mmCIF file of N, CA and C in Angstrom:
data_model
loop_
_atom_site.group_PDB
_atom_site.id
_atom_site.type_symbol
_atom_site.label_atom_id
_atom_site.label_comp_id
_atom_site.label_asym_id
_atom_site.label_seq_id
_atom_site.Cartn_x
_atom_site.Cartn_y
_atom_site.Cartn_z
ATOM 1 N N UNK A 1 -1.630 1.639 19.501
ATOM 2 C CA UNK A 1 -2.514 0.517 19.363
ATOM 3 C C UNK A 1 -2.337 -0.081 17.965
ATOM 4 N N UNK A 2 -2.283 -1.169 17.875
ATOM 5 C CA UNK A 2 -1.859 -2.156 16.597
ATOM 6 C C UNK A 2 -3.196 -2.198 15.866
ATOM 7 N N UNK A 3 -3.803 -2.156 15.342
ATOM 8 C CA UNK A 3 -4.947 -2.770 14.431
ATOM 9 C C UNK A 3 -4.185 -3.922 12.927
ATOM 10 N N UNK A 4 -5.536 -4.929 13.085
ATOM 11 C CA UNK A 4 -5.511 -5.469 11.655
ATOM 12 C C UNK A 4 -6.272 -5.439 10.656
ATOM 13 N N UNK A 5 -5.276 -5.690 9.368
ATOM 14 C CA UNK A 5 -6.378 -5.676 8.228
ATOM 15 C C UNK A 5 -6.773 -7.060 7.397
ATOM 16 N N UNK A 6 -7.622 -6.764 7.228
ATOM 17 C CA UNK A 6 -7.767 -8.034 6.380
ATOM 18 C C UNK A 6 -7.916 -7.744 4.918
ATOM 19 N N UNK A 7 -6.789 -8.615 4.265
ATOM 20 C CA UNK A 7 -6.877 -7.850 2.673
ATOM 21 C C UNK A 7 -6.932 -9.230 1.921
ATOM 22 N N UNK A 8 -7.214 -9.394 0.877
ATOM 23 C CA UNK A 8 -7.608 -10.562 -0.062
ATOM 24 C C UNK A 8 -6.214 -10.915 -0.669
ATOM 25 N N UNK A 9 -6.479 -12.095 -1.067
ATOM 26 C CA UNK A 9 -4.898 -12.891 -1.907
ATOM 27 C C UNK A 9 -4.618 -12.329 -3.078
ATOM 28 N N UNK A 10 -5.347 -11.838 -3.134
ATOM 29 C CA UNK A 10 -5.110 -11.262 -4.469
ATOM 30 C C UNK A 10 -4.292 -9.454 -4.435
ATOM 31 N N UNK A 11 -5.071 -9.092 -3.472
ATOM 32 C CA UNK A 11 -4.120 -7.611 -3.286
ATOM 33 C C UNK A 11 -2.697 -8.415 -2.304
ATOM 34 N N UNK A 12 -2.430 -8.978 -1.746
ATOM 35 C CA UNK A 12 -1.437 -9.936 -0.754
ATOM 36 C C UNK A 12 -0.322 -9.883 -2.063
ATOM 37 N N UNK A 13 -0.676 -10.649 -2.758
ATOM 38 C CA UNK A 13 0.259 -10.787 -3.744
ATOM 39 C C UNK A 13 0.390 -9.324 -4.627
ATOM 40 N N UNK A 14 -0.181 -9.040 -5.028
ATOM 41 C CA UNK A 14 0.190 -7.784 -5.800
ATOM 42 C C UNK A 14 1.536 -6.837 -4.706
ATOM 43 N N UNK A 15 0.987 -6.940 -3.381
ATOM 44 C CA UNK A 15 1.964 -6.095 -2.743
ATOM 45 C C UNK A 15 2.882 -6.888 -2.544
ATOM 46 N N UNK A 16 3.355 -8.436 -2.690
ATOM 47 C CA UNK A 16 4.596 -8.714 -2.554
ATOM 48 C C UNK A 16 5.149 -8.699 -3.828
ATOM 49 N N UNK A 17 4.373 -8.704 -4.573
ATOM 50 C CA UNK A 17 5.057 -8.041 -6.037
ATOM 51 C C UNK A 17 6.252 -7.156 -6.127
ATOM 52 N N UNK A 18 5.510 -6.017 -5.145
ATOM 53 C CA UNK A 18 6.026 -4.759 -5.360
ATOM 54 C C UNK A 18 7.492 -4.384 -4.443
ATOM 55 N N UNK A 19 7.483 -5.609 -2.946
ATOM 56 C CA UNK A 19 8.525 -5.769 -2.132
ATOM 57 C C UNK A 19 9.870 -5.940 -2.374
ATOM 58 N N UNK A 20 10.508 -5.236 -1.821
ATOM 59 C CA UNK A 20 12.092 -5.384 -2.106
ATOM 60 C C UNK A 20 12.566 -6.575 -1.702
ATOM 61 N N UNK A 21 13.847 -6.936 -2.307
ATOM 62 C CA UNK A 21 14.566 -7.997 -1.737
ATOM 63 C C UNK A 21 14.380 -7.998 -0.130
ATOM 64 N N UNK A 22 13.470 -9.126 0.640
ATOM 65 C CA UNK A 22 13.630 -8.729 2.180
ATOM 66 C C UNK A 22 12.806 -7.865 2.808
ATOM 67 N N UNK A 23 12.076 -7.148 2.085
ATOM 68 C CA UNK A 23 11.183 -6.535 2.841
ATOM 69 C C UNK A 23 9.640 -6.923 2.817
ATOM 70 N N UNK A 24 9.078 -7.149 3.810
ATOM 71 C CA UNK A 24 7.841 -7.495 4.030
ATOM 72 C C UNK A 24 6.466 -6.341 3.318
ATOM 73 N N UNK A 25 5.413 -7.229 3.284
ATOM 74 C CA UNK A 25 4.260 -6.317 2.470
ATOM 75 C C UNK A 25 4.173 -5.308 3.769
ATOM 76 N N UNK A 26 4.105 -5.313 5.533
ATOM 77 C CA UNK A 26 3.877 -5.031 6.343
ATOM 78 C C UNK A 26 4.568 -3.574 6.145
ATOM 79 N N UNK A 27 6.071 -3.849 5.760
ATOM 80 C CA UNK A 27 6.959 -2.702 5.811
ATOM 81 C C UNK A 27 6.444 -1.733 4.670
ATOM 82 N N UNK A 28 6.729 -2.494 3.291
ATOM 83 C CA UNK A 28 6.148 -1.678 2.620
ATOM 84 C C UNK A 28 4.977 -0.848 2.459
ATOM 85 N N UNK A 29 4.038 -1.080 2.946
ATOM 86 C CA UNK A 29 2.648 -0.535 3.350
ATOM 87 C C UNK A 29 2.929 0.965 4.155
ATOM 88 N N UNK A 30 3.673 0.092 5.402
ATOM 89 C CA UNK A 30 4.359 1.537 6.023
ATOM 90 C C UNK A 30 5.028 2.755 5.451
ATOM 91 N N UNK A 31 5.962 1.999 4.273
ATOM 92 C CA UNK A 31 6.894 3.224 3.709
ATOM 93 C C UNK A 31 5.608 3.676 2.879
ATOM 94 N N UNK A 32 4.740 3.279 2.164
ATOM 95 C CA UNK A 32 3.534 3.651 1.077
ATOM 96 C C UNK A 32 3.157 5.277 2.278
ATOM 97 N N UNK A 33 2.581 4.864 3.481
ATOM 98 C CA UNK A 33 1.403 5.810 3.753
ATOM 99 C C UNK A 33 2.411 6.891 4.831
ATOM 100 N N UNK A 34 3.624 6.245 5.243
ATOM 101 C CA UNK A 34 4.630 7.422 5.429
ATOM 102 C C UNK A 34 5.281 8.591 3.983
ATOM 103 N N UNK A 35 5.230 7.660 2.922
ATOM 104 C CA UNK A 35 5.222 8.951 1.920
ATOM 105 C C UNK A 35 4.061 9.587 1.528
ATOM 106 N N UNK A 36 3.062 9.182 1.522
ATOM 107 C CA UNK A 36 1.872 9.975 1.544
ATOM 108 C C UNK A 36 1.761 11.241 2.812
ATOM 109 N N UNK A 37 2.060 10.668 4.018
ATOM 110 C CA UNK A 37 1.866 11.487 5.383
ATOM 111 C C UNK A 37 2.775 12.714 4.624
ATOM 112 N N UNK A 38 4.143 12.063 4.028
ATOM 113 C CA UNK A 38 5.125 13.352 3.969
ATOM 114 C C UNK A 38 5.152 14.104 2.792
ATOM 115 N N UNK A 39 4.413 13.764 1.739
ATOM 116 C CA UNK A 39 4.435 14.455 0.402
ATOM 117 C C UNK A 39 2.933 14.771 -0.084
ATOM 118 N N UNK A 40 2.096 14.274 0.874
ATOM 119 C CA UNK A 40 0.591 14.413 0.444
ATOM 120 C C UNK A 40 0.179 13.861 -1.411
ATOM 121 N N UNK A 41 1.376 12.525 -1.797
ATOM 122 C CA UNK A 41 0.251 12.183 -2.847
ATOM 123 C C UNK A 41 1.850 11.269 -2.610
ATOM 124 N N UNK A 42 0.966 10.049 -3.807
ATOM 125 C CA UNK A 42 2.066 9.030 -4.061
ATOM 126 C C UNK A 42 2.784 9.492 -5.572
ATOM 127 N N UNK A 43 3.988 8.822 -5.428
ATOM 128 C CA UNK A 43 4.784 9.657 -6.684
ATOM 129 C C UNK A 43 4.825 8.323 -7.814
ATOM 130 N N UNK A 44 4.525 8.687 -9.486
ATOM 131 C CA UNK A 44 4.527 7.583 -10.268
ATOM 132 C C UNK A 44 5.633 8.216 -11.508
ATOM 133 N N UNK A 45 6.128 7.517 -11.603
ATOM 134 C CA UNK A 45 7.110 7.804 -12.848
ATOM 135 C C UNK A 45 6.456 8.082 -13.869
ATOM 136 N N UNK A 46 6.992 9.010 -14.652
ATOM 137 C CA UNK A 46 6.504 9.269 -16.045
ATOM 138 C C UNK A 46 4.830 9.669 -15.468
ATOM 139 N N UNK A 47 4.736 10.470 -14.732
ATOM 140 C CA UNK A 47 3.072 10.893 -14.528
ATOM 141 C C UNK A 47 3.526 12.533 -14.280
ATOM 142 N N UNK A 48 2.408 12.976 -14.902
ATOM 143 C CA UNK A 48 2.785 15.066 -14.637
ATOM 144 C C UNK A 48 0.865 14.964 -14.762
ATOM 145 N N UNK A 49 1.095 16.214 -13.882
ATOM 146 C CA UNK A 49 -0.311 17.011 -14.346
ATOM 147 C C UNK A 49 -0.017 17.764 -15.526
#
C-alpha cells in the first residue's frame, strides 16, 4: 500500500539539496530509511561516540 506525505517547502528543498545527480527526493528518502532498516542509525562523517 502506497501512502503520502505531506512535507513543507522548506524540508522539499533541503532534501533536493541533498539528491544526487538524477535522483529524486522520493528515492532518496528510500535509500535514507533502507539504511536505517539495515544499520539501525544513520551514518555522519566525522561523528564517533
Amino acid at each position: 500500500m502506497t501512502q503520502t506525505l505531506e512535507i513543507s517547502d522548506d524540508l522539499m528543498d533541503r532534501l533536493e539539496s541533498h539528491c544526487e545527480a538524477g535522483q529524486s527526493p522520493e528515492e532518496l528518502v528510500e535509500e535514507l530509511v533502507s539504511m536505517y532498516e539495515t544499520e539501525g542509525t544513520f551514518l555522519q562523517e566525522g561523528y564517533s561516540e
